[in-house]
Tab-separated table of C-alpha atoms in Angstrom:
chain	number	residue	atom	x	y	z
A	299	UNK	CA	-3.167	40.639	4.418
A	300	UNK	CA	-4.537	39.111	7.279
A	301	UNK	CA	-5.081	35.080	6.024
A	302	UNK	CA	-6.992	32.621	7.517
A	303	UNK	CA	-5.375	32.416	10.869
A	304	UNK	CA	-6.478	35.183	13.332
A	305	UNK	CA	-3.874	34.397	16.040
A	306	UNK	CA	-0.949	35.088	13.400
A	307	UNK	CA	0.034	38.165	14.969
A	308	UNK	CA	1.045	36.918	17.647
A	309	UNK	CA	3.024	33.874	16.946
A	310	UNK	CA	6.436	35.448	17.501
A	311	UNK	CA	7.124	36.425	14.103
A	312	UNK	CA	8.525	39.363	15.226
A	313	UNK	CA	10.410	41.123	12.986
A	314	UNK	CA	11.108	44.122	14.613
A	315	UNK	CA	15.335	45.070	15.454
A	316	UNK	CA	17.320	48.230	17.458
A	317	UNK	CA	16.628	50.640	14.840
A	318	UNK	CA	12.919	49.362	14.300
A	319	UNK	CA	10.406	52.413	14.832
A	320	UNK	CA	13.097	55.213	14.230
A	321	UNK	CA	11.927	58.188	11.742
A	322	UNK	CA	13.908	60.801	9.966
A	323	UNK	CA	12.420	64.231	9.853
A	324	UNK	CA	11.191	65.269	6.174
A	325	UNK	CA	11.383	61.391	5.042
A	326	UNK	CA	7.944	60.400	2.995
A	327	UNK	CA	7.613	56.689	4.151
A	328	UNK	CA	4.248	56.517	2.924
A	329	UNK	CA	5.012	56.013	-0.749
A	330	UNK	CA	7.769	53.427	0.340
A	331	UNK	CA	5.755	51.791	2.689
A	332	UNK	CA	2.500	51.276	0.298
A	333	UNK	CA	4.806	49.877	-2.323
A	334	UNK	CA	5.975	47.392	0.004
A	335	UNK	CA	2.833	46.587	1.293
A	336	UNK	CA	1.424	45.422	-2.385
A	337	UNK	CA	4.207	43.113	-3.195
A	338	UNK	CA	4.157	41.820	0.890
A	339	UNK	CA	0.494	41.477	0.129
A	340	UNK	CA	1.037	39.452	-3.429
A	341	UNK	CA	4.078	37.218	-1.678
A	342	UNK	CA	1.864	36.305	1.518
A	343	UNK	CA	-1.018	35.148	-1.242
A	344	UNK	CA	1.386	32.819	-3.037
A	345	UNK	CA	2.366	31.386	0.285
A	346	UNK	CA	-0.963	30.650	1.293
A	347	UNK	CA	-2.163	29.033	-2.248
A	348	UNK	CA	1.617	26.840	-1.755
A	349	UNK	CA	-0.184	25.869	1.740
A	350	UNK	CA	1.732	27.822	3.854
A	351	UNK	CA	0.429	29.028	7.034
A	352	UNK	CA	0.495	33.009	7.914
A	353	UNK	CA	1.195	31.858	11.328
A	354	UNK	CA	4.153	29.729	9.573
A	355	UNK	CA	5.931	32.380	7.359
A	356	UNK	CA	4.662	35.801	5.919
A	357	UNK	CA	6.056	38.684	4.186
A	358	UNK	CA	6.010	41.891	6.462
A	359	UNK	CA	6.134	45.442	4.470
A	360	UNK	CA	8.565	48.090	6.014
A	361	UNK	CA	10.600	50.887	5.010
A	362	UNK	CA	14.292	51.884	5.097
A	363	UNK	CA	15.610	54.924	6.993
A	364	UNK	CA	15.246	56.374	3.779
A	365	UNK	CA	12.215	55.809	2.761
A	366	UNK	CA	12.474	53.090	0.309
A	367	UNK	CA	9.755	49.981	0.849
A	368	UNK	CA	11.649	46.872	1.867
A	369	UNK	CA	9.770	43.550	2.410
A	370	UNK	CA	11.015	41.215	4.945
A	371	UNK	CA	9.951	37.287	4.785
A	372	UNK	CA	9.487	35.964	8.625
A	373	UNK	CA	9.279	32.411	9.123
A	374	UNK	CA	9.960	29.164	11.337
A	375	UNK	CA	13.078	27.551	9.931
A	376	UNK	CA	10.875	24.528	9.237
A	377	UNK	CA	8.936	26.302	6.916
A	378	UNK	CA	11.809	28.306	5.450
A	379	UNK	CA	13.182	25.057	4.619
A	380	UNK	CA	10.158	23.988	3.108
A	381	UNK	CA	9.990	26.963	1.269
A	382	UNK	CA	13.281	26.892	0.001
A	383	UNK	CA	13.006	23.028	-1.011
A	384	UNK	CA	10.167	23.993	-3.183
A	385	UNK	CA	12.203	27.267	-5.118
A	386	UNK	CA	15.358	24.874	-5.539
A	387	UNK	CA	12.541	22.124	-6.822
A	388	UNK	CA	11.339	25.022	-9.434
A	389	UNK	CA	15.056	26.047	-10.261
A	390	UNK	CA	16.105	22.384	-11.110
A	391	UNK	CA	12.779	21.746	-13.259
A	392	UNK	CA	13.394	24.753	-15.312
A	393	UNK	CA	17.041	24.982	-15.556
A	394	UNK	CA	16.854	28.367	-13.606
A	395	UNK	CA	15.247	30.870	-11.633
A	396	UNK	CA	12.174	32.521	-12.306
């Protein structure tokens, strides 16, 4: 998911750590990967229709050494805040989460 802003790529969202880019022989990331892509994908939509930039925060699809999708949410703490102002906001106005 791409957004809006072309320049989000390189904002310094990195993401990336020590063991980022290592692959285990006879893992199948694909599967793992895809899954995480779709629900990175659905995530980085609902930010953008809350009026969050890409550029701002986004989910980023992975995978675990083992294969399993993981989605990791990159963002400026100002917009984490933000973010987490408007799921405490959501909590509080229906007595719980989601």
């Amino acid at each position: 998911m791409t957004g809006a802003e072309a320049e989000w790529p390189n904002d310094g969202l990195d993401v990336g750590g020590v063991d980022c880019g290592l692959w285990v022989r006879g893992v199948d990331y694909t599967v793992g990967w895809r899954d995480a892509r779709e629900a990175a994908d659905r995530l980085n939509r609902a930010l953008l229709s809350a009026g969050f930039g890409l550029s701002d925060m986004r989910a980023i699809a992975s995978t675990s050494e083992e294969g399993h999708g993981v989605v990791r949410l990159a963002g400026w703490p100002d917009a984490v805040e933000r973010l987490a102002r408007l799921l405490e906001a959501r909590a509080d106005g229906e007595g719980g989460a989601a």
